[in-house]
Amino acid sequence: MNRNEALSVLKNNPEVSVLIIGGGINGIGAFRDLALNGVDVLLVEKGDFCSGASAASSHMAHGGIRYLENGEFCLVREAVRERNRLLQNAPHLVKPLPTTIPIFKHFSGLLNAPLKFFGLLNKPSERGSLVIKLGLMMYDAYTGRKRAVPRHQFLSRKRSLDRWNQLNPQIANTATYYDGAILHPERLALELILDAESENPNAHALNYVSMVGGSDDTIIVRDELTDEAYDVRPKLVINAAGPWIDFANRKLGLSTRFIGGTKGSHLVIKHDGLRNAIGDNEFFFENKDGRIVLIFPLYDCVLIGTSDIRVEHPDEAHCTEEEIDYFLEMTDRVFPGLKLTRENIVFQISGVRPLPHSSAKSTSQISRDHSIEVLGGDWTNLRFPVYSLVGGKWTSYRALAEQVTDKALAHLGLARKKDTHALPIGGGRGYPPDLTEIRRQIESLSAWTGVTRERLKLLFERYGTRAEAIATFMNGGTDFVLRSLPGYSRREVMFLIQHEKICHLDDFVLRRSMLAMLGRLTREMIDELAGIFGNALGWNAEQKEAEVARTLSILADRHGVRL
Ligand SMILES: Cc1cc2nc3c(=O)[nH]c(=O)nc-3n(C[C@H](O)[C@H](O)[C@H](O)COP(=O)(O)OP(=O)(O)OC[C@H]3O[C@@H](n4cnc5c(N)ncnc54)[C@H](O)[C@@H]3O)c2cc1C
């Protein structure tokens, strides 16, 4: 069912069991689990899917080793388990990530955990080898007997410098442990939606539809593309608006203060020297003041982040000049010979973590755990309960979705029929166990679709086993590679337009592909893509122009990309 059909179903029948507000990873996770369990569920997202906090993450599927110091053992155990599940269920987009900590001191930070426990440490301080060793031993223990990833390893100063020859020679040693890299989070989120809708014909996810108000038994949503308003009469509402949760509750007449968001920014850097220096390793380390910095291999680029700064309104989040200076200086501390400059920045992104409201003295002490806040009963003006999903991490979205689905099923008087523990996601379904098998599949696909091996390799990297459906579609008509973008063909883009809920040109360049994030866009490319999108979506010349202008302005204002 396409967007218009889903909206007309809603117009004719506003009754729905569950309405989810917000199409970030937490709303999407709940949507998939409810759909899988046969619930009629509607998700509305005011922008594109996965365009809020979920688009601004550090791309790590991780247990959060540093939360051990805050004593959050249950959180780390759950997140490590979920990291392992992501590696198993989405092997096309989540890959094991060796993570290296360059360590400058041996004994520093020994008192961090006890001081934090007694509330005597207001700001983090640098940790030395001994503290890191203890943390990594615990972290390994949580990985469990199945060992989804190898154990940590310490390397001496000499061996570290032999291996990473651009590393600061002042290091004492390095420690390497494993987490997961979510290479394209926006795609993973979209595939969860597509899986859910194909499983349940009464599950609909609509982007560019906002929740604008509600009272009694009705919620009003507005189609942002046409301005038309629709009534929804749910039995239950899940507020998954992330950092906007309190704003969304206010629209429903509920005065809450669940969220105390912190802003985090990242830069994407194109610098071959740095990319070669880190190899396939993420470098995860601390500034002298204990703030965490990561240097992460993202395809042929490097992602650098992140900050953790309290903000009042999530719409205000943008990457400041100060943050940029900080990231560039920090990289210099670990790789002093490489000298990054602003010229190397190809993309910037900022987002707000939907953390629980807290009076903690330092932002690093605010819990990264998640909770479900239930509002309902006599003191609201609503006839249905509202569950707000507070906090959480990309990594543990499935666990939070499971918890809220169990609660929702209980409210609806339904029993759970299926769970998502080992359920493959999108192109992770039937994903080959090794490179030999991938090559064999590409070979056989090439033979019967006529698509070249080189192109199929690209499709496999982007879409996992969904490459088969895309190659079949490409084979169904005349196809050619794009003039300005030879990595894509016209029919591949057409497939995405038809099957991946694209409404605006920026949905494609920012979220269905990595083109913007990896600094690959050109003005010519935007114009060529606008032509293809215009033909497919019926835009006239004026609309095409407006789409180009919209994309250019989002790229410039939010991502520092000027074309
Ligand atoms: C800088 C940064 C780095 C991070 N790094 C990591 C990491 O490496 N690993 C990890 O596991 N986690 C990480 N996280 C945490 C993780 O990204 C977030 O916890 C998670 O994405 C939150 O998802 P969400 O669905 O709750 O919120 P969001 O993704 O923000 O989704 C909420 C959605 O609700 C929509 N919405 C708001 N109001 C309305 C309305 N009225 N009607 C309709 N829709 C509405 C918004 O448009 C938004 O898309 C990071 C977060 C940040 C900000």
Coordinates of C-alpha atoms and ligand atoms in Angstrom, one line a residue:
M1 CA 0.0 0.0 0.0
N2 CA 1.4 3.4 -0.9
R3 CA 1.3 6.6 1.2
N4 CA -2.0 7.9 -0.4
E5 CA -3.7 4.6 -0.1
A6 CA -2.7 4.3 3.6
L7 CA -4.0 7.9 4.2
S8 CA -7.3 7.1 2.5
V9 CA -7.7 3.9 4.7
L10 CA -7.1 6.2 7.7
K11 CA -9.7 8.7 6.4
N12 CA -12.4 5.9 6.1
N13 CA -11.5 4.3 9.4
P14 CA -9.8 6.4 12.1
E15 CA -9.9 3.5 14.6
V16 CA -6.5 2.0 15.3
S17 CA -5.3 -0.1 18.2
V18 CA -1.9 1.7 18.6
L19 CA -0.7 5.1 17.3
I20 CA 3.0 5.7 17.5
I21 CA 4.2 9.3 17.4
G22 CA 7.8 9.4 16.0
G23 CA 9.6 7.4 13.4
G24 CA 13.1 7.3 14.9
I25 CA 14.6 3.9 15.8
N26 CA 12.5 3.6 19.0
G27 CA 9.2 4.2 17.3
I28 CA 10.2 2.0 14.4
G29 CA 11.3 -0.8 16.7
A30 CA 7.9 -0.7 18.5
F31 CA 6.1 -0.6 15.2
R32 CA 7.8 -3.7 13.9
D33 CA 7.2 -5.7 17.1
L34 CA 3.5 -4.7 17.3
A35 CA 3.0 -5.5 13.6
L36 CA 4.7 -8.8 13.9
N37 CA 2.2 -9.6 16.7
G38 CA -0.8 -8.9 14.5
V39 CA -1.7 -5.5 16.0
D40 CA -3.1 -2.8 13.7
V41 CA -0.7 0.0 14.2
L42 CA -0.1 3.4 12.7
L43 CA 3.2 5.3 12.9
V44 CA 3.4 9.0 12.1
E45 CA 6.7 10.8 11.6
K46 CA 6.7 14.6 11.1
G47 CA 9.8 14.5 8.9
D48 CA 11.5 11.6 7.2
F49 CA 12.0 8.3 9.0
C50 CA 15.2 8.2 11.1
S51 CA 15.9 11.9 10.6
G52 CA 16.1 13.0 14.3
A53 CA 18.5 11.7 17.0
S54 CA 18.6 8.4 15.2
A55 CA 20.4 10.0 12.2
A56 CA 23.0 11.7 14.4
S57 CA 24.5 8.7 16.2
S58 CA 28.1 7.7 16.4
H59 CA 27.2 4.6 14.3
M60 CA 28.2 2.3 17.1
A61 CA 26.4 -0.8 18.2
H62 CA 28.0 -0.9 21.6
G63 CA 27.5 -2.0 25.2
G64 CA 28.8 1.3 26.4
I65 CA 32.0 0.3 28.3
R66 CA 32.2 3.7 30.0
Y67 CA 28.8 3.2 31.7
L68 CA 30.4 0.5 33.8
E69 CA 32.0 3.3 35.8
N70 CA 28.6 4.8 36.6
G71 CA 27.6 1.3 38.0
E72 CA 25.1 0.7 35.2
F73 CA 25.9 -3.0 34.9
C74 CA 22.4 -4.1 33.8
L75 CA 22.4 -1.5 31.0
V76 CA 25.8 -2.6 29.7
R77 CA 24.8 -6.3 29.9
E78 CA 21.6 -5.6 27.9
A79 CA 23.3 -3.4 25.3
V80 CA 26.1 -6.0 24.8
R81 CA 23.5 -8.7 24.2
E82 CA 21.6 -6.4 21.7
R83 CA 24.9 -5.5 20.0
N84 CA 25.4 -9.2 19.4
R85 CA 21.9 -9.6 18.1
L86 CA 22.4 -6.7 15.6
L87 CA 25.6 -8.3 14.4
Q88 CA 23.7 -11.6 13.9
N89 CA 20.4 -10.2 12.5
A90 CA 21.6 -7.4 10.3
P91 CA 25.0 -8.7 9.1
H92 CA 24.8 -6.7 5.9
L93 CA 24.8 -3.3 7.7
V94 CA 26.3 -4.1 11.2
K95 CA 29.9 -5.3 11.2
P96 CA 32.3 -6.2 14.0
L97 CA 34.3 -3.1 14.9
P98 CA 37.8 -3.4 16.5
T99 CA 37.9 -0.4 18.8
T100 CA 41.3 0.8 20.0
I101 CA 41.9 3.0 23.1
P102 CA 45.2 4.8 23.0
I103 CA 46.3 5.1 26.6
F104 CA 48.6 7.9 27.8
K105 CA 48.9 7.0 31.5
H106 CA 49.1 3.8 33.6
F107 CA 47.3 4.6 36.9
S108 CA 45.1 7.6 36.3
G109 CA 41.3 7.4 36.9
L110 CA 41.5 4.7 39.6
L111 CA 39.3 6.7 41.9
N112 CA 36.7 7.7 39.2
A113 CA 34.2 5.0 39.9
P114 CA 34.2 5.3 43.8
L115 CA 34.2 9.1 43.6
K116 CA 31.2 9.0 41.2
F117 CA 29.5 6.6 43.5
F118 CA 29.8 9.0 46.4
G119 CA 28.8 11.9 44.2
L120 CA 32.2 13.6 44.6
L121 CA 33.2 13.6 41.0
N122 CA 31.7 16.4 39.0
K123 CA 33.5 16.0 35.8
P124 CA 35.2 13.0 34.2
S125 CA 39.0 12.7 34.3
E126 CA 41.4 10.6 32.2
R127 CA 41.6 6.9 32.8
G128 CA 44.8 4.9 32.8
S129 CA 45.8 1.4 31.7
L130 CA 44.8 -0.3 34.9
V131 CA 41.2 1.1 35.0
I132 CA 40.8 0.3 31.3
K133 CA 42.0 -3.2 31.8
L134 CA 39.5 -3.8 34.6
G135 CA 36.6 -2.3 32.5
L136 CA 37.5 -4.5 29.5
M137 CA 37.6 -7.7 31.5
M138 CA 34.1 -7.0 32.7
Y139 CA 33.0 -6.0 29.2
D140 CA 34.3 -9.3 27.8
A141 CA 32.5 -11.2 30.5
Y142 CA 29.2 -9.8 29.3
T143 CA 29.8 -11.0 25.7
G144 CA 28.8 -14.4 26.9
R145 CA 30.0 -17.9 26.0
K146 CA 29.0 -17.6 22.3
R147 CA 31.7 -14.9 21.7
A148 CA 30.0 -12.9 19.0
V149 CA 33.2 -10.8 19.0
P150 CA 36.8 -11.6 20.1
R151 CA 38.2 -10.8 23.5
H152 CA 40.1 -7.5 24.2
Q153 CA 43.9 -7.3 23.7
F154 CA 46.5 -5.0 25.2
L155 CA 49.5 -4.0 23.0
S156 CA 52.7 -2.5 24.3
R157 CA 53.8 1.0 23.2
K158 CA 56.3 -0.5 20.7
R159 CA 53.8 -3.0 19.1
S160 CA 51.2 -0.3 19.0
L161 CA 53.5 2.1 17.1
D162 CA 54.6 -0.7 14.8
R163 CA 50.9 -1.3 13.9
W164 CA 49.7 2.3 13.7
N165 CA 52.7 4.3 12.7
Q166 CA 51.0 7.7 12.8
L167 CA 49.9 7.2 16.4
N168 CA 51.3 9.7 19.0
P169 CA 54.6 8.3 20.3
Q170 CA 53.7 9.6 23.8
I171 CA 51.2 6.8 24.3
A172 CA 51.9 4.3 27.1
N173 CA 50.1 1.4 25.3
T174 CA 46.8 0.6 23.5
A175 CA 43.9 -1.7 24.3
T176 CA 41.7 -3.1 21.5
Y177 CA 38.3 -4.5 22.1
Y178 CA 35.3 -5.2 19.8
D179 CA 32.0 -3.6 19.3
G180 CA 29.8 -3.2 16.2
A181 CA 29.6 -0.6 13.5
I182 CA 26.1 0.3 12.2
L183 CA 27.3 1.4 8.8
H184 CA 24.1 2.9 7.5
P185 CA 21.6 3.4 10.4
E186 CA 19.0 5.2 8.3
R187 CA 18.8 2.2 5.9
L188 CA 18.5 -0.3 8.8
A189 CA 15.6 1.6 10.3
L190 CA 13.8 1.8 6.9
E191 CA 14.2 -2.0 6.4
L192 CA 12.6 -2.6 9.8
I193 CA 9.6 -0.6 8.6
L194 CA 9.4 -2.5 5.3
D195 CA 9.6 -5.8 7.1
A196 CA 6.8 -4.8 9.4
E197 CA 4.5 -3.7 6.7
S198 CA 5.1 -6.8 4.6
E199 CA 4.3 -8.9 7.6
N200 CA 1.0 -7.1 8.6
P201 CA -1.4 -5.4 6.1
N202 CA -2.8 -3.4 9.0
A203 CA 0.5 -1.8 9.9
H204 CA 1.2 1.6 8.2
A205 CA 4.1 3.9 8.7
L206 CA 3.7 7.4 7.3
N207 CA 6.6 9.9 7.0
Y208 CA 5.8 13.7 6.7
V209 CA 2.7 13.3 8.9
S210 CA 2.8 15.2 12.2
M211 CA 0.8 14.7 15.4
V212 CA -0.6 18.2 16.0
G213 CA -3.1 17.8 18.8
G214 CA -5.7 15.7 20.5
S215 CA -8.3 15.4 23.3
D216 CA -10.9 13.0 24.6
D217 CA -10.7 9.9 22.2
T218 CA -9.2 11.6 19.2
I219 CA -5.7 12.6 18.0
I220 CA -5.3 14.9 15.0
V221 CA -2.5 14.3 12.5
R222 CA -1.5 16.5 9.6
D223 CA -0.1 15.5 6.2
E224 CA 2.8 17.8 5.9
L225 CA 2.8 17.4 2.1
T226 CA -0.8 18.5 1.6
D227 CA -1.7 20.2 4.9
E228 CA -4.8 17.9 5.2
A229 CA -5.7 16.9 8.7
Y230 CA -7.0 13.4 9.8
D231 CA -8.6 12.1 12.9
V232 CA -7.1 9.0 14.6
R233 CA -9.0 7.2 17.4
P234 CA -6.4 4.9 19.1
K235 CA -6.8 2.6 22.0
L236 CA -3.2 3.4 23.0
V237 CA -0.6 6.0 22.1
I238 CA 3.2 5.4 22.1
N239 CA 5.0 8.7 22.3
A240 CA 8.4 7.9 20.6
A241 CA 9.2 11.5 19.7
G242 CA 12.7 11.2 21.2
P243 CA 14.0 14.6 22.2
W244 CA 10.6 16.1 21.3
I245 CA 8.7 13.8 23.7
D246 CA 7.6 16.6 26.1
F247 CA 6.7 18.9 23.2
A248 CA 4.5 16.1 21.8
N249 CA 2.9 15.5 25.2
R250 CA 2.1 19.2 25.5
K251 CA 0.1 19.0 22.2
L252 CA -2.0 16.4 23.9
G253 CA -2.5 18.6 26.9
L254 CA 0.0 16.7 29.1
S255 CA 2.6 18.6 31.0
T256 CA 5.7 16.5 31.3
R257 CA 9.4 17.0 31.9
F258 CA 10.8 13.6 31.0
I259 CA 13.6 14.7 28.7
G260 CA 16.8 16.6 29.5
G261 CA 18.5 16.3 26.1
T262 CA 22.2 16.7 25.3
K263 CA 23.5 17.7 22.0
G264 CA 26.1 15.7 20.2
S265 CA 27.9 16.6 16.9
H266 CA 30.0 14.8 14.4
L267 CA 32.2 15.7 11.5
V268 CA 32.8 13.5 8.5
I269 CA 36.3 13.9 7.2
K270 CA 37.8 13.0 3.9
H271 CA 41.5 12.6 4.5
D272 CA 43.3 9.6 3.0
G273 CA 46.2 9.9 5.5
L274 CA 43.9 9.6 8.5
R275 CA 41.8 7.0 6.9
N276 CA 44.9 4.8 6.2
A277 CA 46.3 5.6 9.7
I278 CA 43.3 4.1 11.5
G279 CA 42.8 1.1 9.1
D280 CA 39.6 -0.8 10.1
N281 CA 39.9 0.3 13.7
E282 CA 37.8 2.8 15.5
F283 CA 39.9 4.9 17.9
F284 CA 38.0 5.7 21.1
F285 CA 39.8 7.8 23.6
E286 CA 39.7 10.6 26.1
N287 CA 40.7 14.1 26.2
K288 CA 42.8 15.2 29.2
D289 CA 39.5 16.4 30.8
G290 CA 38.0 12.9 30.3
R291 CA 35.6 13.7 27.5
I292 CA 35.2 10.9 25.0
V293 CA 36.3 11.3 21.4
L294 CA 35.9 8.7 18.6
I295 CA 37.6 8.4 15.2
F296 CA 35.5 5.9 13.3
P297 CA 36.2 4.4 9.8
L298 CA 33.1 5.1 7.7
Y299 CA 33.6 3.7 4.2
D300 CA 36.4 5.8 2.6
C301 CA 35.8 8.6 5.1
V302 CA 36.3 9.1 8.9
L303 CA 33.6 10.1 11.4
I304 CA 34.8 12.2 14.3
G305 CA 32.7 13.0 17.3
T306 CA 31.2 13.7 19.7
S307 CA 30.1 16.4 22.1
D308 CA 27.7 16.1 25.0
I309 CA 26.2 19.5 25.8
R310 CA 22.9 20.2 27.5
V311 CA 20.3 22.0 25.2
E312 CA 16.8 23.2 25.9
H313 CA 15.2 22.8 22.4
P314 CA 16.1 19.9 20.0
D315 CA 15.5 22.1 17.0
E316 CA 18.5 24.3 18.0
A317 CA 21.1 21.6 17.6
H318 CA 23.8 22.4 15.2
C319 CA 27.5 21.9 15.0
T320 CA 29.3 25.0 16.2
E321 CA 32.7 26.5 15.3
E322 CA 33.9 25.7 18.8
E323 CA 33.0 22.0 18.4
I324 CA 34.8 21.8 15.1
D325 CA 37.9 23.3 16.7
Y326 CA 37.7 20.8 19.5
F327 CA 37.3 17.8 17.2
L328 CA 40.3 18.9 15.0
E329 CA 42.5 19.5 18.1
M330 CA 41.5 16.2 19.6
T331 CA 42.5 14.3 16.5
D332 CA 45.8 16.0 16.7
R333 CA 46.4 14.6 20.2
V334 CA 46.3 11.0 18.9
F335 CA 47.5 11.4 15.3
P336 CA 49.8 14.5 15.6
G337 CA 51.4 14.3 12.2
L338 CA 48.3 14.4 10.2
K339 CA 47.2 18.0 10.6
L340 CA 43.5 18.0 9.6
T341 CA 42.0 21.3 8.6
R342 CA 38.5 22.6 7.9
E343 CA 39.0 21.8 4.2
N344 CA 38.9 18.1 5.1
I345 CA 35.3 18.3 6.5
V346 CA 32.8 17.0 4.0
F347 CA 29.7 16.8 6.3
Q348 CA 28.6 17.8 9.7
I349 CA 25.7 16.5 11.8
S350 CA 24.2 17.3 15.2
G351 CA 21.4 15.7 17.1
V352 CA 20.0 15.6 20.6
R353 CA 20.1 12.5 22.8
P354 CA 16.7 12.0 24.4
L355 CA 18.1 11.4 27.8
P356 CA 16.0 11.4 31.0
H357 CA 15.7 14.8 32.7
S358 CA 18.4 14.8 35.4
S359 CA 20.2 17.0 37.9
A360 CA 23.5 15.2 37.4
K361 CA 26.5 17.5 37.6
S362 CA 28.1 16.2 34.5
T363 CA 26.4 15.1 31.3
S364 CA 28.5 11.9 31.3
Q365 CA 26.8 10.9 34.5
I366 CA 23.2 11.0 33.0
S367 CA 22.0 7.5 32.6
R368 CA 21.8 6.1 29.0
D369 CA 19.2 3.6 30.2
H370 CA 15.6 3.6 28.8
S371 CA 12.2 3.7 30.5
I372 CA 8.5 3.7 29.6
E373 CA 6.6 6.5 31.3
V374 CA 2.9 5.8 31.5
L375 CA 0.3 8.6 31.6
G376 CA -3.4 7.9 31.7
G377 CA -6.4 7.6 34.0
D378 CA -8.3 10.4 35.5
W379 CA -5.8 13.2 35.5
T380 CA -5.5 13.4 31.7
N381 CA -8.1 14.7 29.3
L382 CA -7.6 11.6 27.1
R383 CA -9.5 8.3 27.0
F384 CA -6.4 6.3 26.1
P385 CA -3.0 5.9 27.9
V386 CA 0.1 7.5 26.5
Y387 CA 3.4 5.6 26.9
S388 CA 6.5 7.8 26.5
L389 CA 9.7 6.1 25.5
V390 CA 12.5 7.9 27.3
G391 CA 16.2 7.6 26.7
G392 CA 17.8 4.5 25.3
K393 CA 20.4 3.8 22.6
W394 CA 20.3 2.8 19.0
T395 CA 21.9 -0.4 20.1
S396 CA 19.2 -1.4 22.5
Y397 CA 16.2 -0.3 20.5
R398 CA 15.0 -3.9 20.1
A399 CA 14.9 -4.5 23.8
L400 CA 13.0 -1.3 24.5
A401 CA 10.6 -2.2 21.6
E402 CA 10.0 -5.6 23.2
Q403 CA 9.3 -4.0 26.6
V404 CA 6.8 -1.5 25.2
T405 CA 5.1 -4.1 23.0
D406 CA 4.6 -6.4 26.0
K407 CA 3.0 -3.6 27.8
A408 CA 0.8 -2.7 24.8
L409 CA -0.2 -6.3 24.2
A410 CA -1.2 -6.6 27.9
H411 CA -3.3 -3.3 27.6
L412 CA -5.0 -4.7 24.4
G413 CA -5.6 -8.1 26.0
L414 CA -3.5 -9.9 23.5
A415 CA -0.8 -12.5 23.8
R416 CA 2.6 -12.3 22.2
K417 CA 2.9 -14.6 19.2
K418 CA 6.3 -13.8 17.9
D419 CA 9.5 -12.3 19.2
T420 CA 12.4 -10.5 17.4
H421 CA 15.4 -12.0 19.2
A422 CA 16.8 -13.8 16.2
L423 CA 14.7 -12.3 13.5
P424 CA 16.8 -11.2 10.5
I425 CA 16.3 -7.6 9.3
G426 CA 15.8 -6.7 5.6
G427 CA 18.8 -7.6 3.5
G428 CA 20.2 -9.5 6.5
R429 CA 17.8 -12.3 5.7
G430 CA 19.6 -15.3 4.2
Y431 CA 22.9 -13.3 4.3
P432 CA 25.8 -15.6 3.2
P433 CA 28.1 -16.7 6.1
D434 CA 31.3 -15.8 4.3
L435 CA 32.9 -14.1 1.3
T436 CA 33.1 -17.2 -0.8
E437 CA 29.4 -17.7 -0.5
I438 CA 28.8 -14.0 -1.3
R439 CA 30.8 -14.4 -4.5
R440 CA 28.9 -17.5 -5.4
Q441 CA 25.5 -15.7 -4.9
I442 CA 26.7 -12.7 -7.0
E443 CA 27.9 -15.1 -9.7
S444 CA 24.6 -16.9 -9.9
L445 CA 22.5 -13.6 -9.7
S446 CA 24.6 -12.1 -12.5
A447 CA 23.9 -15.2 -14.7
W448 CA 20.1 -14.9 -14.4
T449 CA 19.6 -11.1 -14.1
G450 CA 22.2 -10.0 -16.6
V451 CA 23.4 -7.4 -14.1
T452 CA 27.2 -7.2 -14.1
R453 CA 29.2 -8.7 -11.2
E454 CA 30.8 -5.3 -10.4
R455 CA 27.3 -3.7 -10.0
L456 CA 26.0 -6.6 -8.0
K457 CA 28.9 -6.3 -5.6
L458 CA 27.9 -2.7 -5.0
L459 CA 24.2 -3.7 -4.6
F460 CA 25.2 -6.4 -2.1
E461 CA 27.2 -4.0 -0.1
R462 CA 24.4 -1.5 0.0
Y463 CA 21.3 -3.7 0.4
G464 CA 22.5 -7.2 1.5
T465 CA 20.3 -9.9 0.1
R466 CA 17.7 -7.4 -1.1
A467 CA 20.2 -7.0 -4.0
E468 CA 18.3 -9.9 -5.6
A469 CA 15.0 -8.0 -5.8
I470 CA 16.8 -4.8 -7.0
A471 CA 18.7 -6.6 -9.7
T472 CA 15.6 -8.3 -10.9
F473 CA 13.9 -4.9 -11.1
M474 CA 16.9 -3.4 -12.9
N475 CA 16.6 -6.2 -15.4
G476 CA 12.9 -5.4 -16.1
G477 CA 13.6 -2.4 -18.3
T478 CA 16.2 -0.3 -20.1
D479 CA 18.8 0.7 -17.6
F480 CA 21.8 2.9 -17.6
V481 CA 24.3 4.4 -15.1
L482 CA 23.8 8.0 -14.0
R483 CA 26.0 10.5 -15.8
S484 CA 26.9 12.4 -12.7
L485 CA 26.8 9.3 -10.4
P486 CA 28.2 6.2 -12.1
G487 CA 27.9 4.1 -8.9
Y488 CA 24.1 4.2 -9.3
S489 CA 21.8 3.2 -12.2
R490 CA 18.5 4.8 -13.2
R491 CA 16.5 1.7 -12.4
E492 CA 18.2 1.2 -9.0
V493 CA 17.1 4.7 -8.1
M494 CA 13.6 4.0 -9.5
F495 CA 13.4 0.9 -7.3
L496 CA 14.1 3.0 -4.2
I497 CA 11.6 5.6 -5.2
Q498 CA 8.9 3.0 -5.6
H499 CA 9.7 0.8 -2.6
E500 CA 11.3 3.0 0.0
K501 CA 8.8 5.8 0.9
I502 CA 10.8 8.6 -0.7
C503 CA 8.8 11.9 -0.7
H504 CA 11.6 14.5 -1.1
L505 CA 14.9 14.6 -2.9
D506 CA 16.8 14.9 0.4
D507 CA 15.3 11.6 1.6
F508 CA 17.4 9.9 -1.0
V509 CA 20.7 11.9 -0.7
L510 CA 20.7 12.0 3.1
R511 CA 19.1 8.8 4.2
R512 CA 18.4 6.2 1.5
S513 CA 22.0 6.6 0.3
M514 CA 25.2 7.7 1.9
L515 CA 25.9 10.2 -0.8
A516 CA 25.7 13.3 1.3
M517 CA 27.3 11.9 4.4
L518 CA 30.3 10.7 2.5
G519 CA 30.8 14.1 0.7
R520 CA 30.1 12.7 -2.8
L521 CA 27.4 15.1 -3.9
T522 CA 27.8 17.6 -6.7
R523 CA 25.5 20.2 -8.0
E524 CA 25.2 18.4 -11.3
M525 CA 24.2 15.2 -9.4
I526 CA 21.4 17.0 -7.6
D527 CA 20.0 18.3 -10.9
E528 CA 20.2 14.9 -12.6
L529 CA 18.5 13.2 -9.6
A530 CA 15.8 15.9 -9.5
G531 CA 15.0 15.0 -13.1
I532 CA 14.6 11.3 -12.3
F533 CA 12.6 11.9 -9.1
G534 CA 10.5 14.5 -10.9
N535 CA 9.5 12.0 -13.6
A536 CA 8.8 9.3 -11.1
L537 CA 6.9 11.4 -8.6
G538 CA 5.1 13.6 -11.2
W539 CA 6.8 16.9 -10.2
N540 CA 6.4 19.8 -12.6
A541 CA 9.3 22.2 -13.4
E542 CA 8.4 24.5 -10.4
Q543 CA 8.3 21.6 -8.0
K544 CA 11.6 20.2 -9.2
E545 CA 13.2 23.6 -8.7
A546 CA 11.6 23.8 -5.2
E547 CA 13.0 20.3 -4.4
V548 CA 16.5 21.3 -5.5
A549 CA 16.3 24.5 -3.4
R550 CA 15.0 22.6 -0.4
T551 CA 17.8 20.0 -0.6
L552 CA 20.5 22.6 -1.1
S553 CA 19.3 24.6 1.9
I554 CA 19.1 21.6 4.2
L555 CA 22.6 20.6 3.2
A556 CA 24.0 24.0 3.8
D557 CA 22.1 24.9 7.0
R558 CA 22.3 21.6 8.8
H559 CA 25.3 19.9 7.3
G560 CA 27.7 22.6 6.3
V561 CA 27.6 21.3 2.7
R562 CA 27.6 24.1 0.1
L563 CA 27.2 23.0 -3.6
Ligands
LIG1 C1 25.3 12.5 19.0 C2 24.7 11.2 19.3 C3 25.4 10.0 19.3 C4 24.9 8.8 19.6 N1 25.6 7.7 19.4 C5 25.1 6.5 19.6 C6 25.8 5.3 19.3 O1 26.9 5.3 18.8 N2 25.2 4.1 19.6 C7 23.9 4.0 20.1 O2 23.5 2.9 20.4 N3 23.2 5.1 20.4 C8 23.7 6.3 20.1 N4 23.0 7.5 20.3 C9 21.6 7.4 20.9 C10 20.6 7.1 19.9 O3 20.9 7.6 18.6 C11 19.2 7.6 20.3 O4 19.0 7.2 21.7 C12 18.1 7.1 19.5 O5 18.4 7.3 18.2 C13 16.8 7.7 19.9 O6 15.8 7.3 19.0 P1 14.3 7.9 19.2 O7 13.5 7.1 18.2 O8 13.9 7.8 20.6 O9 14.4 9.4 18.8 P2 14.5 10.1 17.4 O10 15.4 9.4 16.4 O11 14.8 11.6 17.6 O12 13.0 10.0 16.8 C14 12.0 10.8 17.2 C15 11.2 11.2 16.0 O13 10.0 11.8 16.4 C16 9.6 12.7 15.4 N5 8.6 13.6 16.0 C17 8.7 14.5 17.0 N6 7.6 15.2 17.2 C18 6.6 14.6 16.4 C19 5.3 14.9 16.2 N7 4.6 15.8 16.8 N8 4.6 14.1 15.2 C20 5.3 13.2 14.5 N9 6.6 12.9 14.7 C21 7.3 13.6 15.6 C22 10.9 13.4 15.1 O14 10.9 14.0 13.8 C23 11.9 12.2 15.2 O15 12.2 11.7 13.9 C24 23.5 8.7 20.0 C25 22.7 9.9 20.0 C26 23.3 11.1 19.6 C27 22.4 12.3 19.6

